[in-house]
Amino acid sequence: MGVSLKDVAQRAGVSIKTVSNVVNNYPHVTPQMRARVQQAIDELGYRPNLTARHLRKGRTGIIAFAVPELGNPYFAELAGAVIDAAAVHDYTVLVDHTAGLREREVLVSQEFRAHVIDGLILSPIHLENEDLLARQESSPLVLLGEREYEAPYDQIAIDNVAAARTAVRHLLDLGRRRIAFLGSRTSRERRPAHLRLRGWREEHAAAGLRPDENLVVATEGYGRADGAAAMAELLERGERPDAVFAYNDLIALGAMRTLTERGLEVPADVAVVGFDDIEESRYGAVTLTTVSPDKPAIARLAVDRLVERLAGGTLSEPQRIRPGYRLIVRESTRTRRTGA
Amino acid sequence: MGVSLKDVAQRAGVSIKTVSNVVNNYPHVTPQMRARVQQAIDELGYRPNLTARHLRKGRTGIIAFAVPELGNPYFAELAGAVIDAAAVHDYTVLVDHTAGLREREVLVSQEFRAHVIDGLILSPIHLENEDLLARQESSPLVLLGEREYEAPYDQIAIDNVAAARTAVRHLLDLGRRRIAFLGSRTSRERRPAHLRLRGWREEHAAAGLRPDENLVVATEGYGRADGAAAMAELLERGERPDAVFAYNDLIALGAMRTLTERGLEVPADVAVVGFDDIEESRYGAVTLTTVSPDKPAIARLAVDRLVERLAGGTLSEPQRIRPGYRLIVRESTRTRRTGA
DNA sequence: GTGAAAGCGCTAACAT
DNA sequence: ATGTTAGCGCTTTCAC
């Protein structure tokens, strides 16, 4: 094994405690003693064993961040933001992905590296409320994402219904009346939350319109391929929307690809709005209008919340925190054809 | 604190060792004893403290994966593959990013969570050979990425020169003769490896051509914005390439955006080839021809190599391993204009 | 097949 | 200001 405190102490001819004091920058150490110990440390190439420190302290300084899919740029960008936010508090981040499978989400929330991680930030897709209520683990958990739960955990998520309504409003203002919704969930679910779909319905209703439910297309997943397939399905059914509101940017991007292939123009024939504002949206041949959640804020809020609970200070009630968002209008909805 | 082995032992009226045996599936335990202990475990909700186990065993089952930027889909996709490959061996992955800064790369390679991670997979950008030679840390390190080092560590990377030559060959075969290279490094470097740029030069030479060095554009970073800016710079200098070979897909995508904005058509006016084969390349309005490294293979080889060294079996010499790659031809080079 | 006890490397009380 | 010691929770000889 490596060099331990004991070895250094022996070398420097002092006690373990003194070495520990030096290593931990304990103030009451005479400069000459510090120098002597430091020399021994350098000579031996001593490096503290963090595992031992963790065991002793009961904390590791590691938090976990679990997302459905790192291949989805939204989550990758968010992961980057979480790592940065955690670094501010000297926390390191263990990243895992669940493929959005309920089973794996449950597993992660229950016992992921127990005692190795101090806390968990989880962005679930198929996790159910009952799974959370059945959770044994005592370490803090912060939830991210579209779904809302009735469980005693902090949840960080933008107001998805309102954000979706803003997006649909924008399309309605453009004069579009056949607005498709791409990306509703296909799997059987107890609480079909579908916040963004609900926003689509509500905004139509608010405008005194009845949306055509035939324009709602479910997808298996949330990737570009799913969006492309959904769009193709819609067109093959003979539907001709004049706008698309997608569950997320990837689906929107996939849909745009299908539109291009079929010779339909964006936005002239079909206007498209996505959700997430991944960087890719700003660089396509036609840039994508999208709902942009404040990712750094989400990451910061989640980490801060977790760190706060870990510090164990005044433990406030679990909160539902709503970071900001903006609709970013780009070429995919920038058209002359305007008004109702 | 939580429930420990001792608590369970007390509850079940047995010794710690017996509980440990049950927890670790030690074979020589009578079924009834196992049942009795298991019951105590369930009743108390016991969960092994991995930190303690780690300290005792000297291993944690955690490996780190450090990339420049998780926001780059190539690294995000690779990270996903690494996580999956590690899971096969029951390893968990700590993901970190370095922003490609030499200082942070050195820090990570030297002392990242010492004793917490069993090994490290690092994809450096500005790390120097001397940094590696000065490395103190004894845990295994596997290097990924374009740069090649003369240091005793395993390196997993496709043959970048050959891959670049394949890409340039493809453009030459299309009849293109003014092939720009976007994304050479801008920072001062001791060993200007530039493997992909070298491939660009060599393939021209092999075809008896002298490439125009004015068509080489350095970029600050490796993102879409850098590609867009590089392309703009080239055009503003009055250069009119008929093809672009970009250091990676993001730069290629950014360049394509600039071309579109200036009314130039891809591939008719300018053919474009990227590098990495990120999923995005398959879904733009014009899909991108690109060099596709075998990402799952890279991840698997890196993890296997690391795990092998951790197992400490027959320690072979550090190797330079070359995973496969393919040139994937898509719309950005699919043109009628062919031949020399 | 099961129990007792040592010790992984560290921190924190307590003692000096 | 520095030293002594117990113990975090586990695995692992070594007895029995």
XYZ file of C-alpha atoms (C1' of nucleotides) in Angstrom:
712
model
C 0.000 0.000 0.000
C 0.903 3.636 -0.031
C 2.456 5.970 2.431
C 0.354 6.678 5.492
C 0.295 9.349 8.155
C 2.199 6.982 10.384
C 5.072 6.689 7.946
C 5.343 10.426 7.660
C 5.179 10.828 11.429
C 7.971 8.322 11.885
C 10.115 9.982 9.271
C 9.620 13.435 10.744
C 9.989 12.128 14.254
C 6.646 13.524 15.378
C 3.249 12.152 16.217
C 0.524 11.267 13.802
C -1.603 14.082 15.079
C 0.991 16.668 14.176
C 1.205 15.405 10.649
C -2.557 15.431 10.447
C -2.538 19.008 11.668
C -0.171 20.011 8.925
C -2.099 18.166 6.251
C -5.343 19.780 7.351
C -3.858 23.220 7.785
C -4.659 23.316 11.444
C -3.600 26.818 12.528
C -1.713 26.061 15.747
C 1.435 24.587 14.301
C 4.776 26.316 14.540
C 6.284 27.224 11.198
C 9.431 25.177 11.763
C 7.381 22.121 12.700
C 5.247 22.631 9.639
C 8.339 22.818 7.468
C 9.824 19.689 8.988
C 6.660 17.698 8.479
C 6.169 19.069 5.006
C 9.624 17.900 4.083
C 8.853 14.390 5.214
C 5.614 14.515 3.256
C 7.440 15.577 0.132
C 10.220 13.058 0.541
C 7.823 10.205 0.955
C 5.336 11.498 -1.587
C 2.571 11.205 0.926
C -1.007 11.658 -0.238
C -3.919 11.488 2.165
C -6.125 8.461 1.776
C -9.494 9.978 1.122
C -11.301 6.701 1.639
C -10.131 6.595 5.231
C -11.100 10.186 5.710
C -14.519 9.446 4.284
C -15.062 6.541 6.609
C -14.064 8.609 9.560
C -16.098 11.659 8.595
C -19.110 9.832 7.293
C -19.076 12.015 4.206
C -17.327 11.613 0.902
C -17.725 14.887 -0.940
C -19.192 12.995 -3.851
C -22.662 13.522 -5.204
C -24.298 11.577 -7.968
C -26.120 12.927 -10.973
C -28.331 10.459 -12.800
C -29.945 11.259 -16.111
C -31.796 9.169 -18.657
C -29.253 9.495 -21.407
C -25.961 11.306 -21.655
C -26.240 11.144 -25.425
C -29.028 13.684 -25.199
C -27.219 17.026 -25.367
C -29.654 18.573 -22.944
C -28.539 16.204 -20.232
C -24.915 16.396 -21.252
C -24.993 20.175 -21.046
C -26.817 19.958 -17.744
C -24.266 17.464 -16.441
C -21.497 19.885 -17.285
C -23.309 22.613 -15.396
C -23.837 20.334 -12.406
C -20.172 19.393 -12.299
C -19.238 23.060 -12.297
C -21.812 23.967 -9.678
C -20.648 21.102 -7.480
C -17.005 22.102 -7.829
C -17.867 25.434 -6.211
C -18.695 23.517 -3.047
C -15.772 21.122 -3.456
C -18.005 18.288 -4.470
C -17.184 15.804 -7.169
C -19.878 14.339 -9.365
C -20.535 10.751 -10.214
C -22.570 10.633 -13.404
C -24.828 7.734 -14.201
C -27.534 7.116 -16.730
C -30.705 5.143 -16.433
C -31.919 4.882 -20.032
C -35.131 6.275 -18.569
C -36.028 2.804 -17.330
C -38.161 2.821 -14.232
C -36.285 -0.148 -12.824
C -32.946 1.555 -13.088
C -34.319 4.816 -11.808
C -35.639 3.024 -8.754
C -32.336 1.282 -8.238
C -30.387 4.498 -8.464
C -32.720 6.333 -6.121
C -32.642 3.507 -3.612
C -29.151 2.361 -3.228
C -26.784 3.812 -5.706
C -23.332 3.473 -4.185
C -24.714 3.787 -0.698
C -22.375 5.636 1.644
C -20.151 6.521 -1.254
C -22.284 9.362 -2.438
C -23.483 12.006 -0.059
C -26.504 12.848 -2.112
C -28.236 12.376 -5.444
C -29.664 14.563 -8.162
C -32.001 12.503 -10.296
C -33.805 13.328 -13.479
C -36.374 10.563 -13.796
C -38.707 9.688 -16.606
C -40.629 6.641 -15.596
C -40.136 6.711 -11.866
C -43.449 6.590 -10.049
C -44.600 8.434 -6.980
C -44.888 5.189 -5.040
C -41.263 4.410 -5.823
C -40.266 7.587 -4.083
C -42.510 6.950 -1.131
C -40.971 3.508 -0.748
C -37.469 4.927 -0.755
C -35.403 3.726 2.212
C -32.261 5.666 1.655
C -31.757 8.580 4.004
C -29.335 10.643 1.944
C -30.735 13.752 0.304
C -32.349 13.517 -3.097
C -33.197 16.335 -5.456
C -35.478 15.699 -8.401
C -35.244 17.321 -11.804
C -37.339 17.161 -14.906
C -40.784 17.449 -16.315
C -42.617 15.139 -13.950
C -43.965 16.318 -10.664
C -44.202 14.102 -7.624
C -46.100 14.152 -4.379
C -43.175 13.070 -2.277
C -41.083 14.878 0.307
C -38.184 15.793 -1.946
C -36.943 18.994 -3.449
C -37.942 19.351 -7.064
C -36.363 21.724 -9.498
C -38.241 22.270 -12.717
C -39.445 25.114 -14.821
C -43.188 25.581 -15.114
C -43.634 23.195 -18.009
C -47.285 23.948 -18.632
C -46.672 27.677 -18.785
C -43.585 27.228 -20.943
C -45.476 25.012 -23.369
C -48.293 27.528 -23.508
C -45.820 30.259 -24.380
C -44.521 28.151 -27.237
C -47.996 27.374 -28.562
C -49.038 30.990 -28.116
C -46.129 31.981 -30.315
C -47.286 29.620 -33.049
C -50.873 30.797 -32.781
C -49.685 34.387 -33.044
C -48.017 33.404 -36.291
C -51.445 32.459 -37.563
C -50.855 28.729 -37.397
C -53.941 26.719 -36.604
C -52.912 23.123 -37.158
C -50.228 22.708 -34.542
C -48.984 19.175 -34.066
C -47.564 17.939 -30.782
C -44.741 15.448 -31.172
C -43.457 13.342 -28.338
C -46.280 12.436 -26.005
C -45.491 9.332 -24.003
C -46.389 6.028 -25.419
C -45.959 3.881 -22.331
C -48.831 3.151 -20.005
C -48.674 5.405 -17.026
C -50.623 5.901 -13.849
C -50.465 9.643 -13.839
C -50.265 10.809 -17.413
C -48.753 14.113 -16.439
C -47.771 15.246 -19.911
C -47.270 18.745 -18.712
C -46.156 20.040 -22.068
C -49.043 18.371 -23.849
C -51.368 19.898 -21.318
C -49.913 23.299 -22.111
C -50.625 22.643 -25.772
C -54.274 21.906 -24.965
C -54.702 24.764 -22.552
C -53.320 27.402 -24.831
C -55.574 26.314 -27.637
C -58.510 26.462 -25.275
C -57.499 29.875 -24.027
C -57.590 31.075 -27.607
C -61.046 29.621 -28.027
C -59.757 26.887 -30.300
C -60.204 23.147 -30.183
C -56.939 21.459 -31.108
C -57.050 18.447 -33.365
C -56.045 15.461 -31.251
C -55.061 13.661 -34.432
C -52.065 15.948 -34.473
C -50.694 14.452 -31.269
C -48.071 11.808 -31.942
C -46.569 9.562 -29.304
C -42.950 8.489 -29.512
C -41.024 5.627 -28.020
C -38.084 7.711 -26.949
C -36.913 11.278 -27.092
C -34.254 11.273 -29.752
C -33.865 12.599 -33.253
C -34.910 9.282 -34.744
C -38.136 9.371 -32.753
C -38.904 12.854 -33.996
C -38.180 11.911 -37.575
C -40.404 8.857 -37.315
C -43.222 10.742 -35.637
C -43.219 13.386 -38.324
C -43.194 10.767 -41.039
C -46.086 8.969 -39.400
C -48.097 12.154 -39.251
C -47.532 12.958 -42.902
C -48.284 9.427 -43.961
C -51.568 9.577 -42.119
C -52.363 12.414 -44.474
C -52.249 15.088 -41.816
C -50.769 18.384 -42.910
C -49.908 20.481 -39.872
C -48.741 24.038 -40.413
C -46.721 23.934 -37.226
C -45.021 21.500 -34.885
C -44.448 21.828 -31.175
C -42.059 19.123 -30.073
C -41.498 17.714 -26.621
C -37.820 18.557 -26.957
C -35.241 19.848 -29.395
C -34.070 16.441 -30.539
C -37.571 15.476 -31.592
C -37.966 18.855 -33.279
C -34.675 18.402 -35.119
C -35.656 14.928 -36.243
C -38.998 16.240 -37.439
C -37.300 19.012 -39.401
C -35.124 16.465 -41.105
C -38.200 14.544 -42.241
C -39.838 17.752 -43.442
C -36.754 18.601 -45.479
C -36.700 15.138 -46.996
C -40.326 15.485 -48.042
C -39.684 18.828 -49.622
C -41.585 20.821 -47.041
C -40.075 24.115 -46.017
C -39.449 25.314 -42.506
C -40.923 27.700 -41.516
C -42.887 28.592 -44.672
C -44.847 25.329 -44.784
C -44.379 24.160 -41.251
C -43.113 26.238 -38.350
C -41.277 24.303 -35.641
C -40.726 24.929 -31.956
C -38.601 22.743 -29.701
C -37.801 22.585 -26.028
C -34.426 22.611 -24.188
C -32.324 25.011 -26.250
C -29.449 22.646 -26.841
C -26.558 24.252 -28.636
C -27.326 22.380 -31.809
C -30.528 24.401 -32.176
C -28.489 27.467 -32.935
C -26.498 25.984 -35.788
C -28.717 24.061 -38.167
C -29.416 25.209 -41.703
C -32.622 26.508 -40.161
C -32.062 27.494 -36.554
C -34.663 26.285 -34.128
C -37.078 28.305 -32.051
C -37.153 26.725 -28.633
C -38.069 27.036 -25.007
C -34.841 27.661 -23.163
C -34.746 26.558 -19.547
C -32.052 28.263 -17.542
C -29.702 25.285 -17.305
C -26.992 26.873 -15.165
C -29.693 27.988 -12.751
C -31.207 24.515 -12.639
C -27.820 22.988 -11.924
C -26.960 25.574 -9.334
C -30.283 25.323 -7.567
C -30.115 21.543 -7.473
C -26.579 21.469 -6.128
C -27.204 24.254 -3.644
C -30.284 22.503 -2.366
C -28.389 19.275 -1.932
C -25.419 20.910 -0.292
C -27.720 22.771 2.051
C -29.332 19.558 3.198
C -25.947 17.914 3.527
C -24.759 20.750 5.689
C -27.773 19.872 7.782
C -28.514 23.438 8.754
C -32.016 24.749 9.120
C -33.812 22.107 7.167
C -36.615 23.774 5.347
C -39.499 21.791 3.930
C -38.905 20.121 0.592
C -39.607 22.706 -2.017
C -40.737 22.880 -5.581
C -38.447 25.398 -7.162
C -39.180 26.961 -10.528
C -36.165 28.246 -12.421
C -36.708 30.667 -15.246
C -37.093 30.000 -18.964
C -37.409 32.009 -22.138
C -38.803 31.408 -25.562
C -36.000 31.966 -28.023
C -37.315 32.801 -31.446
C -35.149 31.671 -34.325
C -35.536 30.911 -38.000
C -37.832 27.923 -37.658
C -40.700 30.282 -36.811
C -39.473 33.487 -38.343
C -41.890 34.097 -41.146
C -43.643 36.951 -42.826
C -47.012 35.220 -42.732
C -48.366 36.748 -39.553
C -51.582 37.515 -37.653
C -54.701 35.372 -37.435
C -25.200 6.807 11.662
C -26.695 3.861 9.937
C -27.014 0.213 10.751
C -23.736 -1.665 10.867
C -22.696 -5.282 10.738
C -22.484 -5.224 14.504
C -26.109 -4.225 14.885
C -27.218 -7.007 12.612
C -25.008 -9.506 14.421
C -26.477 -8.497 17.744
C -30.006 -8.733 16.458
C -29.446 -12.155 14.934
C -27.461 -13.321 17.924
C -24.453 -14.260 15.848
C -21.005 -12.876 15.297
C -20.022 -10.158 12.931
C -18.145 -12.603 10.794
C -21.231 -14.654 10.135
C -23.188 -11.646 9.001
C -20.299 -10.664 6.796
C -20.304 -14.137 5.329
C -23.959 -13.851 4.452
C -23.588 -10.396 2.978
C -20.706 -11.539 0.828
C -22.323 -14.780 -0.202
C -19.613 -16.845 1.369
C -20.526 -20.408 0.414
C -20.018 -22.234 3.707
C -23.025 -20.963 5.598
C -25.883 -23.216 6.586
C -29.164 -22.281 4.960
C -30.955 -21.780 8.268
C -28.197 -19.508 9.509
C -28.341 -17.571 6.293
C -32.090 -17.165 6.654
C -31.806 -16.005 10.237
C -29.195 -13.415 9.396
C -31.057 -12.305 6.320
C -34.113 -11.677 8.422
C -32.168 -9.457 10.769
C -30.734 -7.627 7.786
C -34.177 -7.013 6.366
C -35.668 -5.985 9.669
C -32.956 -3.455 10.316
C -32.700 -2.358 6.724
C -28.985 -2.972 6.774
C -26.884 -1.758 3.871
C -23.177 -2.383 3.710
C -21.020 0.687 4.113
C -19.022 0.694 0.943
C -16.595 3.286 2.215
C -15.471 0.961 4.971
C -15.204 -1.862 2.527
C -13.118 0.297 0.254
C -10.759 1.257 3.016
C -10.304 -2.323 3.971
C -9.896 -3.608 0.457
C -7.854 -0.756 -0.876
C -10.101 -0.562 -3.918
C -13.296 1.343 -4.530
C -14.740 0.046 -7.761
C -14.821 3.582 -9.071
C -12.960 4.766 -12.121
C -12.801 8.305 -13.405
C -13.355 9.496 -16.933
C -12.099 12.981 -17.693
C -12.885 14.734 -20.948
C -12.396 18.273 -22.162
C -16.035 19.144 -22.455
C -19.186 17.192 -21.816
C -21.085 19.664 -23.971
C -19.289 18.190 -26.974
C -21.555 15.344 -28.070
C -18.601 13.220 -29.029
C -17.431 13.134 -25.441
C -20.924 12.830 -24.088
C -21.574 9.828 -26.309
C -18.215 8.387 -25.361
C -18.939 8.940 -21.678
C -22.154 6.998 -22.040
C -20.250 4.165 -23.679
C -17.625 4.203 -20.934
C -20.277 4.056 -18.231
C -21.820 1.047 -19.921
C -18.491 -0.666 -20.461
C -17.535 -0.088 -16.841
C -20.840 -1.437 -15.580
C -19.981 -4.767 -17.190
C -17.109 -5.054 -14.736
C -19.123 -3.615 -11.842
C -17.289 -0.358 -11.966
C -18.928 3.011 -11.485
C -17.710 6.064 -13.341
C -16.872 9.469 -12.027
C -17.049 11.946 -14.876
C -15.094 15.137 -14.840
C -14.223 17.733 -17.417
C -11.110 19.774 -17.843
C -12.124 22.414 -20.385
C -9.057 21.180 -22.234
C -6.870 23.265 -19.953
C -3.422 21.841 -19.426
C -3.446 22.841 -15.791
C -6.632 20.969 -15.079
C -5.530 17.992 -17.120
C -2.363 17.794 -15.069
C -4.312 18.097 -11.859
C -6.683 15.339 -12.851
C -3.914 13.035 -13.974
C -1.922 13.632 -10.802
C -4.224 13.518 -7.911
C -7.836 13.378 -8.857
C -9.603 11.954 -5.838
C -6.613 9.897 -4.868
C -7.552 6.559 -3.353
C -11.172 7.157 -4.255
C -10.766 6.175 -7.844
C -9.050 2.971 -8.802
C -8.000 4.276 -12.167
C -8.425 7.021 -14.715
C -9.325 7.325 -18.352
C -8.225 10.701 -19.616
C -8.773 12.415 -22.910
C -6.298 15.285 -22.865
C -5.837 18.151 -25.223
C -3.058 20.300 -23.913
C -1.345 17.862 -21.593
C 2.344 17.574 -22.380
C 4.571 14.568 -22.427
C 6.615 15.924 -19.548
C 3.462 16.206 -17.457
C 2.964 12.507 -17.850
C 6.560 11.691 -17.078
C 6.299 13.753 -13.905
C 3.221 11.896 -12.791
C 3.529 10.544 -9.246
C 0.283 8.701 -8.948
C 0.577 4.948 -9.151
C -2.980 4.097 -10.177
C -3.484 3.034 -13.765
C -4.085 5.638 -16.419
C -5.372 5.114 -19.923
C -5.097 7.892 -22.471
C -7.561 8.648 -25.217
C -7.637 11.120 -28.042
C -5.750 12.504 -30.947
C -2.436 13.220 -29.266
C 0.246 10.626 -28.920
C 2.647 10.540 -26.020
C 5.986 8.951 -25.312
C 5.081 7.868 -21.828
C 4.476 4.465 -20.290
C 0.706 4.490 -20.462
C -1.844 2.687 -22.540
C -3.167 4.819 -25.342
C -6.333 4.122 -27.250
C -6.802 6.074 -30.429
C -7.656 5.457 -34.009
C -4.962 6.097 -36.573
C -5.708 9.773 -36.966
C -3.318 10.380 -39.834
C -4.731 7.507 -41.855
C -8.295 8.481 -41.050
C -7.676 12.066 -42.085
C -6.070 10.861 -45.284
C -9.125 8.767 -46.055
C -11.301 11.833 -45.638
C -9.116 13.993 -47.853
C -8.824 11.209 -50.418
C -12.591 11.139 -50.588
C -12.712 14.862 -51.328
C -9.962 14.583 -53.915
C -11.842 11.755 -55.580
C -14.780 14.102 -55.858
C -12.572 16.377 -57.896
C -12.124 18.975 -55.210
C -8.774 20.705 -55.280
C -9.127 23.552 -52.819
C -9.693 21.678 -49.606
C -9.625 23.813 -46.473
C -8.621 22.432 -43.086
C -10.547 23.938 -40.198
C -9.497 23.552 -36.599
C -5.735 23.410 -36.367
C -4.547 24.365 -32.922
C -3.897 27.936 -32.172
C -1.966 27.583 -28.931
C 1.793 27.365 -28.870
C 2.870 23.803 -28.516
C 6.103 21.918 -28.143
C 5.154 19.005 -30.309
C 2.711 20.233 -32.876
C 1.262 16.810 -33.445
C -1.718 17.888 -35.493
C -2.224 14.399 -36.706
C -5.296 15.220 -38.731
C -3.638 18.207 -40.337
C -0.685 16.007 -41.173
C -3.060 13.605 -42.843
C -4.400 16.477 -44.900
C -0.893 17.346 -46.037
C 0.199 13.798 -46.684
C -2.783 12.870 -48.785
C -2.324 15.906 -50.949
C 1.300 15.009 -51.385
C 0.455 11.413 -52.202
C -1.758 12.713 -54.987
C 1.094 14.845 -56.279
C -0.626 18.027 -55.142
C 0.620 20.889 -53.046
C -2.127 22.015 -50.709
C -2.653 25.716 -50.187
C -1.596 26.478 -46.614
C -3.774 29.570 -46.725
C -6.682 27.200 -46.469
C -5.649 26.068 -42.999
C -7.522 27.923 -40.290
C -6.728 27.696 -36.612
C -9.513 27.835 -34.046
C -9.547 28.697 -30.396
C -11.737 25.795 -29.398
C -13.543 22.893 -30.982
C -17.175 23.943 -30.963
C -19.743 24.988 -33.504
C -19.010 28.649 -32.889
C -15.341 28.075 -33.659
C -16.208 26.353 -36.911
C -18.592 29.090 -37.914
C -15.999 31.762 -37.150
C -13.219 29.914 -38.958
C -15.317 29.544 -42.082
C -16.302 33.199 -41.961
C -12.669 34.208 -41.593
C -11.687 32.121 -44.578
C -14.364 33.619 -46.796
C -13.596 37.127 -45.648
C -9.976 36.602 -46.563
C -11.291 36.060 -50.057
C -10.479 32.361 -50.144
C -12.982 30.199 -51.920
C -12.445 26.555 -51.012
C -14.473 23.925 -52.839
C -14.263 21.593 -49.850
C -13.760 21.662 -46.115
C -12.197 19.026 -43.935
C -12.875 19.900 -40.320
C -11.057 18.720 -37.228
C -14.365 17.489 -35.863
C -18.085 17.417 -36.548
C -18.889 20.446 -34.448
C -16.490 22.599 -36.409
C -17.876 21.155 -39.638
C -21.424 21.885 -38.545
C -20.522 25.435 -37.589
C -18.826 25.903 -40.944
C -21.883 24.610 -42.764
C -24.025 27.116 -40.932
C -21.787 29.932 -42.132
C -21.862 28.592 -45.676
C -25.662 28.504 -45.594
C -25.791 32.049 -44.295
C -23.570 33.245 -47.132
C -25.710 31.520 -49.707
C -23.174 28.835 -50.537
C -24.530 25.378 -51.129
C -23.310 22.167 -49.565
C -22.116 20.079 -51.290
C -22.518 21.762 -54.693
C -20.313 24.747 -53.883
C -18.434 23.375 -50.923
C -18.273 19.751 -49.852
C -17.777 19.171 -46.137
C -16.287 16.326 -44.142
C -16.223 16.138 -40.378
C -14.748 13.846 -37.780
C -16.399 11.962 -34.873
C -19.755 10.926 -36.300
C -21.855 12.457 -33.574
C -25.524 11.660 -33.916
C -26.296 15.183 -34.984
C -24.392 14.602 -38.222
C -27.114 12.286 -39.371
C -29.985 14.721 -38.932
C -29.162 18.127 -40.317
C -30.837 19.564 -43.400
C -27.691 18.337 -45.125
C -26.339 15.271 -43.404
C -22.624 15.272 -42.770
C -19.985 12.999 -44.212
C -17.650 12.124 -41.395
C -14.944 9.880 -40.069
C -16.613 7.572 -37.602
C -14.399 6.182 -34.867
C -15.783 3.063 -33.245
C -16.854 4.680 -29.989
C -18.135 1.579 -28.224
C -14.874 -0.149 -29.084
C -12.840 2.770 -27.764
C -14.788 2.771 -24.521
C -14.584 -0.977 -24.159
C -10.871 -1.130 -24.908
C -10.131 1.662 -22.461
C -12.144 0.131 -19.678
C -10.863 -3.371 -20.323
C -7.311 -2.140 -20.304
C -7.849 -0.351 -17.031
C -9.632 -3.263 -15.431
C -6.895 -5.595 -16.547
C -4.246 -3.475 -14.873
C -6.379 -3.174 -11.772
C -6.714 -6.906 -11.613
C -2.944 -6.844 -11.622
C -2.599 -9.980 -13.663
C 0.111 -10.419 -16.246
C 1.018 -6.810 -16.734
C 1.833 -6.374 -20.354
C 3.754 -3.369 -21.575
C 1.757 -0.206 -22.105
C 0.266 -0.456 -25.515
C -0.889 1.833 -28.241
C -4.172 0.365 -29.357
C -5.847 1.370 -32.586
C -9.595 0.870 -32.731
C -11.315 0.879 -36.069
C -12.950 3.731 -37.939
C -14.953 4.215 -41.103
C -15.633 7.064 -43.456
C -19.371 7.523 -43.587
C -20.444 9.261 -46.741
C -23.533 11.413 -46.431
C -25.128 14.300 -48.260
C -22.453 16.866 -47.547
C -20.221 15.189 -50.116
C -22.757 13.416 -52.240
C -22.567 15.200 -55.529
C -22.689 14.488 -59.214
C -19.583 16.483 -59.982
C -17.064 13.692 -59.853
C -13.615 12.656 -61.030
C -10.540 14.828 -61.401
C -19.451 -23.620 9.975
C -18.795 -19.899 13.145
C -16.412 -16.644 16.541
C -12.706 -13.362 18.255
C -9.705 -9.862 17.246
C -6.551 -7.157 14.455
C -6.100 -3.453 11.445
C -7.020 -0.607 6.766
C -5.759 5.268 7.403
C -7.813 8.738 9.141
C -10.025 12.363 12.605
C -11.327 14.117 16.962
C -11.529 13.908 22.014
C -8.837 14.325 25.481
C -4.494 14.771 27.799
C -0.201 16.976 28.522
C 1.608 23.297 20.597
C 1.928 18.463 20.359
C 1.003 13.489 21.784
C -2.211 9.392 22.861
C -5.922 6.820 21.859
C -10.459 5.264 20.414
C -13.128 4.073 16.745
C -15.539 4.877 11.831
C -17.446 -0.365 9.442
C -15.570 -3.557 7.181
C -12.610 -7.940 5.761
C -9.589 -11.368 7.072
C -6.443 -14.377 9.309
C -6.598 -17.616 12.834
C -8.790 -20.310 16.264
C -12.299 -23.447 17.708
